Amino acid sequence: MSKTIIEMKNVSFQYEYTQVLNNISFKVNEGDFLAILGPNGSGKSTLLKILLGLLKPLAGEIKLFGQPNDTFRHREWIGYVSQKSNAFNSGFPATVEEVVKSGLAKKVGLFKRMPNDAAKQVQDALKAVGMESFRGKNIGELSGGQQQRVFIARALIAKPKVLVLDEPTVGIDHENVQSFYDMLVSLNKEQNITIILVTHDVDTVSNRISHVACLNQTIHFHGYKQEFDEISQEQLDKWQGHAVRKIH
Ligand SMILES: Nc1ncnc2c1ncn2[C@@H]1O[C@H](COP(=O)(O)OP(=O)(O)O)[C@@H](O)[C@H]1O
Ligand SMILES: [Mg+2]
């Protein structure tokens, strides 16, 4: 049995006037590759922010690695690549190396000394995302997909156990999306990093993930990818508000 590393129980959340999440319960086990799917405005980004401790839930309970969220002391175990992180213009004055190295701050603390092998760690993180030859380039000169890989390397250098990604392929060329997801699969399989991915690329990710969660204010489905393939059109309609048809 693999370990439960993330657990939410009856979590609800609202912004000032909008009820966004209602009674959310689910678990993520070590080694899972979970895709969170849902229409725009269904609360996906909000759910991730709650999980990361950036927003406080109105009600409910969250445990990370068995610890209550409030007292969890190992934020560096959870790497986060936010929505639209890859929005640098070509004049942005930082090299790929500098961006990746800044990810170490989370681990060593902002004002402590960088480790002696920081350069080697940058190298390893860039290698894991297939970007080692871009190390001296300016971040702004890279394509959206390349920038996104660099941001994953920045998260990886803190040696996370979980990687949380919010719509990472927005702005990536269609032909590069497949190889981007293949890279996530290799992080999941070869480095045993648990992955929580918010995406709209249902068809592209479907043969790469282990689990699916369907969100729209509440969890309409959560289970193995194989079970998701069997859910009814009626259930899909209820989840998506009749917006999208099942494509296979
Ligand atoms: N900072 C905020 N203040 C008020 N409402 C917000 C805020 N952020 C998001 N919302 C609203 O909460 C709902 C869910 O947003 P979000 O979690 O970003 O959805 P998703 O990521 O699934 O598109 C939307 O109705 C959105 O307009
Ligand atoms: Mg979002």
PDB file of C-alpha atoms and ligand atoms in Angstrom, residues 15-16 18 20 38-47 83 166-167, ligand 1:
ATOM      1  CA  TYR A  15     -14.136  34.416  -1.767  1.00  0.00           C
ATOM      2  CA  GLU A  16     -16.023  37.419  -0.434  1.00  0.00           C
ATOM      3  CA  THR A  18     -18.568  33.601  -4.347  1.00  0.00           C
ATOM      4  CA  VAL A  20     -16.082  28.315  -4.916  1.00  0.00           C
ATOM      5  CA  GLY A  38     -12.944  21.089 -14.765  1.00  0.00           C
ATOM      6  CA  PRO A  39     -14.441  23.995 -16.715  1.00  0.00           C
ATOM      7  CA  ASN A  40     -13.137  27.543 -16.317  1.00  0.00           C
ATOM      8  CA  GLY A  41     -14.113  28.984 -12.952  1.00  0.00           C
ATOM      9  CA  SER A  42     -14.727  25.551 -11.424  1.00  0.00           C
ATOM     10  CA  GLY A  43     -12.280  26.238  -8.578  1.00  0.00           C
ATOM     11  CA  LYS A  44      -9.184  24.355  -9.792  1.00  0.00           C
ATOM     12  CA  SER A  45      -6.636  27.091  -9.069  1.00  0.00           C
ATOM     13  CA  THR A  46      -8.331  27.855  -5.755  1.00  0.00           C
ATOM     14  CA  LEU A  47      -8.120  24.186  -4.737  1.00  0.00           C
ATOM     15  CA  GLN A  83      -0.694  29.385 -13.864  1.00  0.00           C
ATOM     16  CA  ASP A 166      -1.593  24.743 -12.832  1.00  0.00           C
ATOM     17  CA  GLU A 167      -2.339  24.612 -16.577  1.00  0.00           C
TER      18      GLU A 167
HETATM   19  N1  LIG B   1      -9.133  36.475  -5.789  1.00  0.00           N
HETATM   20  C1  LIG B   1     -10.415  36.227  -6.084  1.00  0.00           C
HETATM   21  N2  LIG B   1     -11.415  36.975  -5.576  1.00  0.00           N
HETATM   22  C2  LIG B   1     -12.711  36.738  -5.854  1.00  0.00           C
HETATM   23  N3  LIG B   1     -13.128  35.729  -6.645  1.00  0.00           N
HETATM   24  C3  LIG B   1     -12.177  34.949  -7.209  1.00  0.00           C
HETATM   25  C4  LIG B   1     -10.779  35.145  -6.969  1.00  0.00           C
HETATM   26  N4  LIG B   1     -10.071  34.218  -7.659  1.00  0.00           N
HETATM   27  C5  LIG B   1     -10.989  33.468  -8.293  1.00  0.00           C
HETATM   28  N5  LIG B   1     -12.246  33.899  -8.045  1.00  0.00           N
HETATM   29  C6  LIG B   1     -13.496  33.284  -8.542  1.00  0.00           C
HETATM   30  O1  LIG B   1     -13.577  31.975  -8.006  1.00  0.00           O
HETATM   31  C7  LIG B   1     -14.060  31.067  -8.979  1.00  0.00           C
HETATM   32  C8  LIG B   1     -13.047  29.945  -9.184  1.00  0.00           C
HETATM   33  O2  LIG B   1     -11.830  30.468  -9.704  1.00  0.00           O
HETATM   34  P1  LIG B   1     -10.570  29.576 -10.010  1.00  0.00           P
HETATM   35  O3  LIG B   1     -10.233  28.774  -8.812  1.00  0.00           O
HETATM   36  O4  LIG B   1      -9.526  30.484 -10.542  1.00  0.00           O
HETATM   37  O5  LIG B   1     -11.139  28.610 -11.159  1.00  0.00           O
HETATM   38  P2  LIG B   1     -10.377  27.773 -12.283  1.00  0.00           P
HETATM   39  O6  LIG B   1      -8.924  27.738 -11.937  1.00  0.00           O
HETATM   40  O7  LIG B   1     -11.038  26.437 -12.269  1.00  0.00           O
HETATM   41  O8  LIG B   1     -10.637  28.475 -13.583  1.00  0.00           O
HETATM   42  C9  LIG B   1     -14.337  31.878 -10.233  1.00  0.00           C
HETATM   43  O9  LIG B   1     -15.692  32.223 -10.204  1.00  0.00           O
HETATM   44  C10 LIG B   1     -13.477  33.101 -10.037  1.00  0.00           C
HETATM   45  O10 LIG B   1     -14.030  34.202 -10.689  1.00  0.00           O
END
